[in-house]
Tab-separated table of C-alpha atoms in Angstrom:
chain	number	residue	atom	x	y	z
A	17	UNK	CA	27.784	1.760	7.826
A	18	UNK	CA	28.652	-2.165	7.649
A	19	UNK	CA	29.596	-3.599	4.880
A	20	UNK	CA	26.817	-5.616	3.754
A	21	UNK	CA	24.578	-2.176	3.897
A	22	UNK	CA	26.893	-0.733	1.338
A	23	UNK	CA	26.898	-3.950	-0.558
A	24	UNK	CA	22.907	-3.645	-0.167
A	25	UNK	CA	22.809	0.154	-1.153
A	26	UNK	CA	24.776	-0.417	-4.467
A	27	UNK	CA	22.934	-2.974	-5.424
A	28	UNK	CA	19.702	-1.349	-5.530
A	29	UNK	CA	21.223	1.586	-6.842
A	30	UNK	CA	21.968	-0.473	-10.029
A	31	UNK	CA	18.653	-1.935	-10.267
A	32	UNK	CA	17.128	1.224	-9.902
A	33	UNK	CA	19.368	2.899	-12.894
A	34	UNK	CA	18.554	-0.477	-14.712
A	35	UNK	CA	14.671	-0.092	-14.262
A	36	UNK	CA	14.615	2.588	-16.508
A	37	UNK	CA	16.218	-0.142	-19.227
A	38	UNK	CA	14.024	-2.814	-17.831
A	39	UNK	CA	10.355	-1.063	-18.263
A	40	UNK	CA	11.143	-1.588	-22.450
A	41	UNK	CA	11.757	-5.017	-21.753
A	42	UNK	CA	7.809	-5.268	-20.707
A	43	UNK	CA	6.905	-4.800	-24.038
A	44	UNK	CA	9.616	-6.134	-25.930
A	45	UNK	CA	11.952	-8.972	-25.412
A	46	UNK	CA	11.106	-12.830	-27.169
A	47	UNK	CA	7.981	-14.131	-26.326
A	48	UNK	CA	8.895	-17.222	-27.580
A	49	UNK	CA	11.960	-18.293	-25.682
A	50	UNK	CA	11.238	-20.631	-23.203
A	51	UNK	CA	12.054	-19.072	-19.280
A	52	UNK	CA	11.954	-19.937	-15.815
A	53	UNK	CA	10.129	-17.758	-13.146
A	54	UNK	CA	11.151	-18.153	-9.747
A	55	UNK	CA	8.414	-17.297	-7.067
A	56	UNK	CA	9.089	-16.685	-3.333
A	57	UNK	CA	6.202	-16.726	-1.103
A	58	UNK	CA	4.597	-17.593	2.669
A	59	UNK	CA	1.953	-20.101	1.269
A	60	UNK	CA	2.374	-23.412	1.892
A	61	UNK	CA	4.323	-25.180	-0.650
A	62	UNK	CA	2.185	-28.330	-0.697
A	63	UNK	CA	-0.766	-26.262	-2.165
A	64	UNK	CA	0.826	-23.527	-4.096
A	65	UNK	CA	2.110	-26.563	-6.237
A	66	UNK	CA	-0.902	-27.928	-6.069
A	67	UNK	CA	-2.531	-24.332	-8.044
A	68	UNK	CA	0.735	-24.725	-10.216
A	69	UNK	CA	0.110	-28.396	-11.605
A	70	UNK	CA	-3.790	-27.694	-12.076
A	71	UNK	CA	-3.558	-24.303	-13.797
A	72	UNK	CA	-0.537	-25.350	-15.847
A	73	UNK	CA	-2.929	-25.069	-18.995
A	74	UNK	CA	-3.593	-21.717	-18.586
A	75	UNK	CA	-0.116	-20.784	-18.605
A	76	UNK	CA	2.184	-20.235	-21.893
A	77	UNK	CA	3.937	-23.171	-23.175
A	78	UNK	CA	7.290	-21.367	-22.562
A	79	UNK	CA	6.659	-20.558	-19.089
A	80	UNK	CA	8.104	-22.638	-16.374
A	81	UNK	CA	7.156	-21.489	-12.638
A	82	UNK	CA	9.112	-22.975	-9.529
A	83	UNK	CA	7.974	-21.806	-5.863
A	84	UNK	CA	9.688	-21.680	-2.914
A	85	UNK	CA	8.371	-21.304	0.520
A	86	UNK	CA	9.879	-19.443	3.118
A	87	UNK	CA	8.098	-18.697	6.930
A	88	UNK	CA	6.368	-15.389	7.079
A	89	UNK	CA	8.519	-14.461	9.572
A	90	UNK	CA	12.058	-14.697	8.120
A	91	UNK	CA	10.861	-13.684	4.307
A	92	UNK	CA	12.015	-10.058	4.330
A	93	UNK	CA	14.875	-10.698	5.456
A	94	UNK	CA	16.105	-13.689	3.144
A	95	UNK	CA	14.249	-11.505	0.093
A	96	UNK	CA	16.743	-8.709	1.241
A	97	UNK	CA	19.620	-10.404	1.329
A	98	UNK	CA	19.411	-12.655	-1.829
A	99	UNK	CA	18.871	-9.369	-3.917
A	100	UNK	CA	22.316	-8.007	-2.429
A	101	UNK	CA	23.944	-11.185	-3.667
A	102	UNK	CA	22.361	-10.634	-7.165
A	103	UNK	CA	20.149	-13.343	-6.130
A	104	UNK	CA	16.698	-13.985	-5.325
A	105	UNK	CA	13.135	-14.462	-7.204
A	106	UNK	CA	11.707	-12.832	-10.383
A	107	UNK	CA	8.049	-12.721	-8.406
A	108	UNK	CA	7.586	-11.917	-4.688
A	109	UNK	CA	4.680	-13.043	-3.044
A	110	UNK	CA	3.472	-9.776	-0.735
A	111	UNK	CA	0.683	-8.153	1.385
A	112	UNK	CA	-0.394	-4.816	1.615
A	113	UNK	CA	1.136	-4.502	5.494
A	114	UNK	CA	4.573	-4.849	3.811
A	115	UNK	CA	3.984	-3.064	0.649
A	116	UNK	CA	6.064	0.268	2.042
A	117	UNK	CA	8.686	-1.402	3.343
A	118	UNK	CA	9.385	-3.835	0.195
A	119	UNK	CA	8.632	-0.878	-2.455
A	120	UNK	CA	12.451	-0.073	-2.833
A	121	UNK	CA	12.761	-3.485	-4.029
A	122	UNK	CA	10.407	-4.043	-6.280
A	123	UNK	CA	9.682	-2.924	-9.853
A	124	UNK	CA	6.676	-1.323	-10.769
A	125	UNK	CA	4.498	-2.512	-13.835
A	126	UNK	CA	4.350	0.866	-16.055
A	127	UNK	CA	0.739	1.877	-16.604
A	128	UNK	CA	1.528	1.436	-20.341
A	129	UNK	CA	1.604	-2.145	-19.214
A	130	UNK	CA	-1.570	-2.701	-16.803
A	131	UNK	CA	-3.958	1.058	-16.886
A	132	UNK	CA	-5.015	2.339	-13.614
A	133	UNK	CA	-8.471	1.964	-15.210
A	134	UNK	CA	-8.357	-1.851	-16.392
A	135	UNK	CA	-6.907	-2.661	-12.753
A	136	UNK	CA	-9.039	-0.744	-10.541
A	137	UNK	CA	-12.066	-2.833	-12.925
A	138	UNK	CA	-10.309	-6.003	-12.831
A	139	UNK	CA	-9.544	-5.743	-8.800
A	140	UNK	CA	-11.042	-5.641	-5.415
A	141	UNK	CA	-10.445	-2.361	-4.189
A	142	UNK	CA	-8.551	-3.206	-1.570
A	143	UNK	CA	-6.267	-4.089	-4.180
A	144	UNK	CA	-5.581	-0.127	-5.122
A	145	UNK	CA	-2.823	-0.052	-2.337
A	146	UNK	CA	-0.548	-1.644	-4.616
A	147	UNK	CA	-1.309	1.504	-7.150
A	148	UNK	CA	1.806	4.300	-7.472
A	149	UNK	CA	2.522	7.455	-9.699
A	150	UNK	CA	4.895	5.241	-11.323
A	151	UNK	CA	3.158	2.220	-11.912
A	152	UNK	CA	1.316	-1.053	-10.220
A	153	UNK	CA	3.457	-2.375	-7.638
A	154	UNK	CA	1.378	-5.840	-7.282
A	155	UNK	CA	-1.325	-7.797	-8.778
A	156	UNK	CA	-3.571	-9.244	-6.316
A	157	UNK	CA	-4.972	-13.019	-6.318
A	158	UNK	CA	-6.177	-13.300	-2.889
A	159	UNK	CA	-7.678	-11.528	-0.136
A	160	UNK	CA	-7.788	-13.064	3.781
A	161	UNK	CA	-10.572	-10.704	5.337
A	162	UNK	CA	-11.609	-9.935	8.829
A	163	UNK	CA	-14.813	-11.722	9.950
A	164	UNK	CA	-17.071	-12.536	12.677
A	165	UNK	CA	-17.525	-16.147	14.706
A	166	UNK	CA	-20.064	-16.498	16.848
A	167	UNK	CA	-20.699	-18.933	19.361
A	168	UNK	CA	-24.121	-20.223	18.478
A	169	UNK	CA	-24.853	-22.247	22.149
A	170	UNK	CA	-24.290	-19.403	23.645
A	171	UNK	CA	-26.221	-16.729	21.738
A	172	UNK	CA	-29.189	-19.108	22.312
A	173	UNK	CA	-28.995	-19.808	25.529
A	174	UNK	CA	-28.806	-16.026	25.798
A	175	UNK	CA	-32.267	-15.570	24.104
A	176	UNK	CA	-30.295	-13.870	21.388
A	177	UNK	CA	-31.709	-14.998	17.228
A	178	UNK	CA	-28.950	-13.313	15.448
A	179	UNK	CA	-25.506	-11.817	16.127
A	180	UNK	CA	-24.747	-8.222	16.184
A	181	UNK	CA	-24.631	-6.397	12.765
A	182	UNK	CA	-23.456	-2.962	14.852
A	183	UNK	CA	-21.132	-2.085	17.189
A	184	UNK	CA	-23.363	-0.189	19.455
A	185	UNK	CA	-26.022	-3.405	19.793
A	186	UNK	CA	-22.920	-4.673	22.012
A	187	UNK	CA	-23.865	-2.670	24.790
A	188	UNK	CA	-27.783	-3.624	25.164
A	189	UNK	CA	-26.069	-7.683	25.408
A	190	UNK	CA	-22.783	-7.574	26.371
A	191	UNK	CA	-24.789	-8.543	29.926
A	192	UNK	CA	-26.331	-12.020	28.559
A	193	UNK	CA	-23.139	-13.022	27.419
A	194	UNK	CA	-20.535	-12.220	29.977
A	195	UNK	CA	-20.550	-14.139	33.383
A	196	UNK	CA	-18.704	-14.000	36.307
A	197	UNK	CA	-18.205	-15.990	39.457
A	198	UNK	CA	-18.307	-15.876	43.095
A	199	UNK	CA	-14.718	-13.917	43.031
A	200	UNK	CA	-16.042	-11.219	40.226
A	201	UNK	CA	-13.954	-13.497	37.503
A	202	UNK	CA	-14.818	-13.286	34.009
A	203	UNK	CA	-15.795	-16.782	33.401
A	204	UNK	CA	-17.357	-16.033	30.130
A	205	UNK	CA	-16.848	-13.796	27.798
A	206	UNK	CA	-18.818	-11.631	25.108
A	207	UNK	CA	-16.040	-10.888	22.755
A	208	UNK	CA	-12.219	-10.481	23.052
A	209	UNK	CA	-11.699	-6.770	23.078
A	210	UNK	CA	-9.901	-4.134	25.062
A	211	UNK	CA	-5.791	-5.514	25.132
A	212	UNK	CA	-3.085	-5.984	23.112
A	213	UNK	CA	-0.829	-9.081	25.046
A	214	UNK	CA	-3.749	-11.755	24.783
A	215	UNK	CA	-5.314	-10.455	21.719
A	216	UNK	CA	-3.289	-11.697	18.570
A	217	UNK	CA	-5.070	-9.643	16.265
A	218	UNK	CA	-5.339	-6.340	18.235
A	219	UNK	CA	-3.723	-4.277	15.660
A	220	UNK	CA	-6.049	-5.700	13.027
A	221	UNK	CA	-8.947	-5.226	15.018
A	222	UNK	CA	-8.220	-1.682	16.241
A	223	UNK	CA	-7.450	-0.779	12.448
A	224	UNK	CA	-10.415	-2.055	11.377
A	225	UNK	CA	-11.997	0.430	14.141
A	226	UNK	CA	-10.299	3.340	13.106
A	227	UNK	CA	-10.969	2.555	8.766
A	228	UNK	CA	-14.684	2.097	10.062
A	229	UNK	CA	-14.573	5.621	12.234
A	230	UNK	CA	-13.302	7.655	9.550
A	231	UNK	CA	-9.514	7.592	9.581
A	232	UNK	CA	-7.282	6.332	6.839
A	233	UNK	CA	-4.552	5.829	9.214
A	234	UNK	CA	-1.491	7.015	7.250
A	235	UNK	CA	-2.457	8.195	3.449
A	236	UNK	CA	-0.422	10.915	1.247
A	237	UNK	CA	-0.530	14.519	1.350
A	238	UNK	CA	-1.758	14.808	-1.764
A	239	UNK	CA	-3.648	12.225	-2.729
A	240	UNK	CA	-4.002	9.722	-4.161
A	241	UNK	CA	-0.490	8.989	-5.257
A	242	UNK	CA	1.454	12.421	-4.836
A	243	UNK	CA	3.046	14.238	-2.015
A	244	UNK	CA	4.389	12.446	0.810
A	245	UNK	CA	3.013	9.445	2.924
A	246	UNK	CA	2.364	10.512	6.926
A	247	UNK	CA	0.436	9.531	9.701
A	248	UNK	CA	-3.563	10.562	10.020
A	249	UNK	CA	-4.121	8.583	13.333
A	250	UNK	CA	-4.729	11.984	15.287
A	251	UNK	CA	-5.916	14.213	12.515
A	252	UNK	CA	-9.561	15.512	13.535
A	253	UNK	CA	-11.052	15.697	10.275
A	254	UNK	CA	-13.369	18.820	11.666
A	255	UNK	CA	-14.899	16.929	14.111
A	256	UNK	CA	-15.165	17.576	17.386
A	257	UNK	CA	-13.466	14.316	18.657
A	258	UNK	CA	-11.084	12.730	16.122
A	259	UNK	CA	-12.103	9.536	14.887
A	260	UNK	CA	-8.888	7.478	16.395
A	261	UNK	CA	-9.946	8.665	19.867
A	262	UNK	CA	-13.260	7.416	19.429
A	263	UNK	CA	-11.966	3.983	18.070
A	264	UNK	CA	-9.507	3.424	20.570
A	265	UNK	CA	-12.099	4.861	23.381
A	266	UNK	CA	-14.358	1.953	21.826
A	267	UNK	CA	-12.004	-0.877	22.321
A	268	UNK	CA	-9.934	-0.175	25.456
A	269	UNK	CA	-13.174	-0.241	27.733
A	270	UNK	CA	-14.325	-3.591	27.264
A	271	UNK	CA	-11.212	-4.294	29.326
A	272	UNK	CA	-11.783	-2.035	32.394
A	273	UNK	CA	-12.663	-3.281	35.121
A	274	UNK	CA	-14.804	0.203	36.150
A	275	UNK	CA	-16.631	0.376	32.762
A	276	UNK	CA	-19.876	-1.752	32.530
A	277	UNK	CA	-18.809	-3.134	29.422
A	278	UNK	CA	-16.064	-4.736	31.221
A	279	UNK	CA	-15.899	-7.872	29.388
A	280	UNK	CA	-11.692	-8.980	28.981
A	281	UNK	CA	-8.431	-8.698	30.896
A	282	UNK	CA	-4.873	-9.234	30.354
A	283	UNK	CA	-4.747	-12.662	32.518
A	284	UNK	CA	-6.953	-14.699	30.207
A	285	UNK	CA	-5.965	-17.340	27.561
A	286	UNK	CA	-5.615	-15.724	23.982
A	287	UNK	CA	-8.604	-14.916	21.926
A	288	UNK	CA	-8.513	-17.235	19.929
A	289	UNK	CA	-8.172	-20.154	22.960
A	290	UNK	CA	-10.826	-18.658	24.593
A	291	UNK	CA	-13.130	-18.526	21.788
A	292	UNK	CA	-12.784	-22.342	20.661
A	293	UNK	CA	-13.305	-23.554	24.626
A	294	UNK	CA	-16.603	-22.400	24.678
A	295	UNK	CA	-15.898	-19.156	26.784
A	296	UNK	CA	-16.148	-16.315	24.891
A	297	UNK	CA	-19.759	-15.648	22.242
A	298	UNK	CA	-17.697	-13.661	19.259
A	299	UNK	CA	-14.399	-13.926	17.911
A	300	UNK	CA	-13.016	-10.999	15.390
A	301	UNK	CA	-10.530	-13.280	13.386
A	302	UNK	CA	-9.605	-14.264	9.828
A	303	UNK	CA	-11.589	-16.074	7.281
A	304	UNK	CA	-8.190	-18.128	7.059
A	305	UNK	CA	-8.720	-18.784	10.597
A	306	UNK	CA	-12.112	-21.085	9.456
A	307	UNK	CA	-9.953	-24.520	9.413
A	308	UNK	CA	-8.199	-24.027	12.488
A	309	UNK	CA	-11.286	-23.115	14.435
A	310	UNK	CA	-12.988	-26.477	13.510
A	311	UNK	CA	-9.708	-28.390	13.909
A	312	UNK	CA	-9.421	-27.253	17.475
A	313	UNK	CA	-13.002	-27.989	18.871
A	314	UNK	CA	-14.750	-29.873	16.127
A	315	UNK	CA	-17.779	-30.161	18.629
A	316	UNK	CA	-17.846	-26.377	18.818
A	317	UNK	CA	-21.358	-24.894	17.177
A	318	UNK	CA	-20.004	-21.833	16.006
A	319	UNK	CA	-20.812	-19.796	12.937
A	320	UNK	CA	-19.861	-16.874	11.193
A	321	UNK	CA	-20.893	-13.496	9.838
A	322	UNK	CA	-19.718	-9.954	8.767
A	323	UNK	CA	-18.107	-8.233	10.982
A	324	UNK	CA	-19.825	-5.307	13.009
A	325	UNK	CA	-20.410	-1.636	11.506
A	326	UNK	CA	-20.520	2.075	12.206
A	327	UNK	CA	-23.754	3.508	12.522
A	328	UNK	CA	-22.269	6.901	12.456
A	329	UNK	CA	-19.532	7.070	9.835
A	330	UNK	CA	-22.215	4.913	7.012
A	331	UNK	CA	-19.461	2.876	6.026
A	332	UNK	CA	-19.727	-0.597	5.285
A	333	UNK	CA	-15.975	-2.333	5.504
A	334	UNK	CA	-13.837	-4.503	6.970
A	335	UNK	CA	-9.674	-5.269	7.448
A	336	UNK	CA	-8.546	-7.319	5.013
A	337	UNK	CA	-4.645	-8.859	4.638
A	338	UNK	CA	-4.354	-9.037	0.505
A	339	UNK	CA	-1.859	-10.629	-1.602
A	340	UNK	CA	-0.297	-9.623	-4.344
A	341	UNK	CA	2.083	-10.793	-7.177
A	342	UNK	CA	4.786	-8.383	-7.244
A	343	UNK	CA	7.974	-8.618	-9.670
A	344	UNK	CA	11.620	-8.172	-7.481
A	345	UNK	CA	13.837	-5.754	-9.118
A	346	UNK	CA	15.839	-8.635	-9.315
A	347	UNK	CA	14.464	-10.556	-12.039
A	348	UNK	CA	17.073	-11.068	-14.997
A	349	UNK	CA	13.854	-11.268	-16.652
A	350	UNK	CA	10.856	-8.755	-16.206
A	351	UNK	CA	8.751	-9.778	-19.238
A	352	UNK	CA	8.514	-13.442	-18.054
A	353	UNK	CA	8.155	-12.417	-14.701
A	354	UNK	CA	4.951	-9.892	-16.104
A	355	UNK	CA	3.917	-12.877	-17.812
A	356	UNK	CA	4.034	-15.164	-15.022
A	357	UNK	CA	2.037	-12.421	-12.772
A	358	UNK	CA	-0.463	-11.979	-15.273
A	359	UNK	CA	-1.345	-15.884	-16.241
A	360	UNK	CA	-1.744	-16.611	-11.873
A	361	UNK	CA	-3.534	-14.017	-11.328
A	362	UNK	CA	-6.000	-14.225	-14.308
A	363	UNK	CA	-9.589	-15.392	-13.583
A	364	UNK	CA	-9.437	-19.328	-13.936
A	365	UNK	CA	-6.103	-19.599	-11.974
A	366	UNK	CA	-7.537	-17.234	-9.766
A	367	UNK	CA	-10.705	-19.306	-9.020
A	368	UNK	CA	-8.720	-22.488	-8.620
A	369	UNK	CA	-6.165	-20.707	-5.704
A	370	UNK	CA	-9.056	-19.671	-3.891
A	371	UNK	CA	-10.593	-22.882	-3.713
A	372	UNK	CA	-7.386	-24.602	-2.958
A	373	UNK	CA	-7.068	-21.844	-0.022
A	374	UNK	CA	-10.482	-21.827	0.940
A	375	UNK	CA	-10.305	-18.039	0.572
A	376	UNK	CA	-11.849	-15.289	-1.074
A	377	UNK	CA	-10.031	-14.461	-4.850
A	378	UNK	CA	-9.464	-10.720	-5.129
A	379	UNK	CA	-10.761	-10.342	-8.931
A	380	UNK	CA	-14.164	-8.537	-9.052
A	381	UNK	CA	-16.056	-11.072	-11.763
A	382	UNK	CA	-14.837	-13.986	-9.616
A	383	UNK	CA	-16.280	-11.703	-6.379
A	384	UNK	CA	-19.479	-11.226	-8.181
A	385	UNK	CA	-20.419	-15.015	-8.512
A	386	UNK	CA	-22.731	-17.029	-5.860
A	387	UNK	CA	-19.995	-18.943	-3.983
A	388	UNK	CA	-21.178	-22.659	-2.381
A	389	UNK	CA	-21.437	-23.132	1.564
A	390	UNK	CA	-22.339	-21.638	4.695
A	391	UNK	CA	-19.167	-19.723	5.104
A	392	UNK	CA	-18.069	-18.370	1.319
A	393	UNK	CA	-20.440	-16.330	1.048
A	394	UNK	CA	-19.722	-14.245	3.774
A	395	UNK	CA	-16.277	-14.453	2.447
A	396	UNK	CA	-17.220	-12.847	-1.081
A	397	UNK	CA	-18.985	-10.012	0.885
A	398	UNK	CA	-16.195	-9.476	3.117
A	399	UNK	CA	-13.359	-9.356	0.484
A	400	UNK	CA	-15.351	-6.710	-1.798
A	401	UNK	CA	-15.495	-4.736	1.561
A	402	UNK	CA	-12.554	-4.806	2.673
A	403	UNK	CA	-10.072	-1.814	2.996
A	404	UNK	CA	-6.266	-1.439	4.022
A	405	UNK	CA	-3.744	1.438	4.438
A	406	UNK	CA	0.010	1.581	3.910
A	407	UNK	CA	1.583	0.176	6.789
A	408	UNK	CA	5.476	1.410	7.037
A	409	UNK	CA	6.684	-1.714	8.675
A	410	UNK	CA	4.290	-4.372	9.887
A	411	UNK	CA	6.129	-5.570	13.263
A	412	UNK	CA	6.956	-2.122	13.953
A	413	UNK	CA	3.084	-0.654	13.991
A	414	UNK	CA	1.946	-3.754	15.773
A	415	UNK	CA	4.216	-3.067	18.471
A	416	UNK	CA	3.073	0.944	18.437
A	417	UNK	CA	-0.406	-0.323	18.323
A	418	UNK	CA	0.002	-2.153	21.321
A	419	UNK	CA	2.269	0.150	23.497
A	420	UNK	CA	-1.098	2.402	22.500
A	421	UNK	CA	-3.859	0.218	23.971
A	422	UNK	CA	-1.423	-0.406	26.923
A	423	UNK	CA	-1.047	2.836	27.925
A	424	UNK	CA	-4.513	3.664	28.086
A	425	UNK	CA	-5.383	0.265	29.644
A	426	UNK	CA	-2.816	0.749	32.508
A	427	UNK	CA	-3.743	4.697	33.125
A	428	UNK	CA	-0.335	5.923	31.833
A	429	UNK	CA	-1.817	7.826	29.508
A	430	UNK	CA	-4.784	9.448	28.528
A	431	UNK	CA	-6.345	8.323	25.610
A	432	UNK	CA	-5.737	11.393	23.165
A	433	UNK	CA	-1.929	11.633	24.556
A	434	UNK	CA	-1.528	7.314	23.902
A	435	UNK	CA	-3.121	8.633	20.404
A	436	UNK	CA	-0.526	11.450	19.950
A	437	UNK	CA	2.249	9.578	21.045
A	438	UNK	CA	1.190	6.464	18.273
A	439	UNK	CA	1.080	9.136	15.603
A	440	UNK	CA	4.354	10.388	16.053
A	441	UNK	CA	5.960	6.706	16.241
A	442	UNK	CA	3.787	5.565	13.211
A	443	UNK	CA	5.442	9.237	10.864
A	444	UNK	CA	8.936	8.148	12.487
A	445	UNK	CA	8.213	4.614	10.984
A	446	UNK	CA	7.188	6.197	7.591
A	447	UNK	CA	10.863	8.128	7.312
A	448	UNK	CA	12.574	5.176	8.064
C-alpha cells in the first residue's frame, strides 16, 4: 500500500468517526455567524456565477458561496486528493453515474434533516438514487435527459408525418431512411445504433434499453436500501428470455451487415457528426446536446421529441444524467454547507439554473409548469420520466458496456455469453 493510500484511508477513517459528531451539527451550530461555502463542480464557471449573483436574494445574509470549476474528467480525482490533505469543498457537485463511487466521501443528510417523504414529494424521481438507509446523499437541481432529434428533411422526403414514438415502428421505415450506393455503402443513415467506438453515448443508449426492457441493471438485494448492491444485467426475471438479451439483441443488429435492419458500422463518423451533416434521420442524444446541434449546422431542420418506448414492458422512461448537491465529508462546516444545499436547490434558484442551463430543473412543482418553446417542453416530459441505476464507476461500465456490444458485433461471443461476461465485470466493479 503507498503512502498516499494510507494517508487517504486515515483520513476518511476520521471523518467517518467524526460524522457521527457532525450529524448534531445539522441541527445545531449558530445560524447567525456569517460562513463561507465552497462548491466544486463540472458546470461552467461563467454561468454557475451567473445563478450565484441572480439568486443571491434568496440566500441567507450570512451565507457566502464561492465555485470552482474543475473538467469532468479530472474532478474525482482532485476531490480525492484535496480531502486527504484536509482540503477540499463543503458541497460537491455530482451525478447519479458517480454516486457509488463518491459515497465514501460524502456525508449523508440524516432523515431527521430532509424525510424520505418530503424528498421523494419535492424531487423528480430520478432523484431517489441519491436516497440511503442512512440518509440523503444529494439534493438534486438539475436533470440532463435522453431525447430524440430528428432530421425533419429527411422524414419528409421519406413520406414520413411524425417520428417514431416505438421502437418496433423502426423496422416498417428503417428502409425510407437508410440509403446506400453503388458499392452497398451506407450513405444515409436511419439512426446511430448497433456499436460502441463511433457511438459516444452507447452506454447511455443501451441503458436506456435495458431500464425500458425491464432490468434495473444493478439494484440491492433487498430493496430498496438494504442488503447488498449487485449486478441484475443477466437476471431473467421469469421470463423466458431475460430482458438484457433482448435489449442488447435490439441494438447490436442495426449494425450487421446480414440483418435487414442493417443501418450503422464501425467505419462511419461519430453519431453525433453524422447526425448534424445531414446523413443520419434520428439522433438519441442529450437535451444538453440542443446548443451544440444548432451551433454545428445552423441550416440543419432538425427537431426533437421523446425518445422511443417499449410496447411490451408498458413503461414510459427515459436515461437521464442528474445532478445533485452533495455535502463532502470534508466540510469544517456541515450546517452551512446544508444550508447552502438547501437555498440552490430550492424552487426560485432552481428555476433560474435551469434557464441559465437551458435544462430541465429536477423539482416536481417546477416540472409541473407549462415551460416556453419548441424544445422545453419535451424537456419537462423527459426529466419527470427519466430513470437511473447505481453505476459503480462510470468509466469502468462504459468500457464493460462496450467490450459487450463488441463482442457480439464481431461474433466473439454470443449474445447471452457477452451478457454473462458484462454481469460478472459490472459485480467485480461493485466490490471494488
Amino acid at each position: 500500500m503507498s503512502k498516499f493510500q494510507i494517508i487517504l484511508l486515515s483520513t476518511f477513517g476520521f471523518f467517518i468517526i467524526m460524522s457521527v459528531m457532525i450529524f448534531a451539527l445539522y441541527r445545531g451550530g449558530s445560524s447567525s455567524l456569517q460562513a463561507t461555502v465552497a462548491i466544486w463542480g463540472d458546470i461552467p464557471a461563467e454561468n454557475f456565477n451567473v445563478f450565484l449573483n441572480n439568486t443571491v436574494q434568496n440566500r441567507p445574509e450570512n451565507l457566502t458561496i464561492k465555485y470552482k470549476e474543475l473538467p469532468a474528467e479530472s474532478i474525482d480525482r482532485e476531490f480525492t486528493e484535496a480531502l486527504a490533505r484536509g482540503e477540499g469543498p463543503d458541497l460537491l457537485i455530482t451525478t447519479q453515474d458517480k454516486l457509488w463511487k463518491e459515497k465514501s466521501k460524502l456525508l449523508p443528510i440524516p432523515y431527521e434533516s430532509i424525510s424520505e417523504r418530503d424528498f421523494k414529494r419535492a424531487f423528480a424521481e430520478e432523484g431517489e438514487l441519491f436516497l440511503a438507509k442512512e440518509g440523503v446523499y444529494g439534493l438534486p437541481f438539475s436533470i440532463d435527459p435522453m431525447v430524440l432529434y430528428y432530421n425533419r428533411d429527411l422524414l419528409t422526403a421519406a413520406g414520413l408525418a411524425q417520428p417514431i414514438g416505438y421502437w418496433d415502428e423502426i423496422y416498417s421505415i428503417i428502409y425510407k431512411l437508410t440509403r446506400r450506393d453503388g458499392a452497398g455503402n451506407l450513405v444515409e443513415s436511419a439512426i446511430a445504433l448497433g456499436e460502441a467506438r463511433n457511438i459516444p453515448h452507447a452506454k447511455d443508449i443501451l441503458s436506456l434499453l435495458l431500464l425500458q426492457a425491464g432490468t434495473p441493471i444493478t439494484n440491492w438485494t433487498a430493496p430498496p436500501t438494504g442488503g447488498e448492491l449487485r449486478s441484475y444485467l443477466s437476471t431473467n426475471f421469469d421470463f423466458t428470455v431475460s430482458p438484457g438479451e433482448s435489449a442488447l439483441d435490439f441494438y447490436t443488429q442495426f449494425s450487421n451487415p446480414s440483418k435487414p435492419y442493417y443501418s450503422w458500422n464501425r467505419t462511419m463518423p461519430t453519431a453525433q457528426t453524422r447526425f448534424v451533416s445531414g446523413d443520419s434521420a434520428y439522433y438519441l442524444g442529450f437535451a444538453s446536446e440542443l446548443r451544440t446541434l444548432r451551433n454545428k449546422n445552423p441550416n440543419l431542420n432538425f427537431s426533437v421529441t421523446l425518445v422511443p418506448q417499449s410496447r411490451v414492458q408498458g413503461r414510459t422512461l427515459t436515461f437521464g444524467r442528474l445532478r445533485a448537491l452533495a455535502i463532502s465529508r470534508g466540510t469544517r462546516s456541515p450546517a452551512a454547507a446544508l444550508n447552502a444545499a438547501i437555498s440552490l436547490s430550492a424552487k426560485e434558484p432552481a428555476l433560474a439554473l435551469s434557464q441559465i442551463l437551458n435544462l430541465p430543473p429536477a423539482r416536481r412543482d417546477l416540472l409541473s409548469l407549462e415551460p416556453k418553446g419548441a424544445e422545453m417542453p419535451v424537456f419537462y416530459e423527459a426529466a419527470l420520466q427519466s430513470k437511473g441505476f447505481l453505476d459503480p464507476d462510470d468509466e469502468r461500465t462504459r468500457a464493460i458496456f462496450g467490450e459487450m456490444i463488441e463482442q457480439v458485433t464481431s461474433g466473439r461471443a454470443r449474445t447471452t455469453e457477452a451478457l454473462n461476461s458484462a454481469s460478472r465485470a459490472l459485480d467485480d466493479a461493485i466490490k471494488q
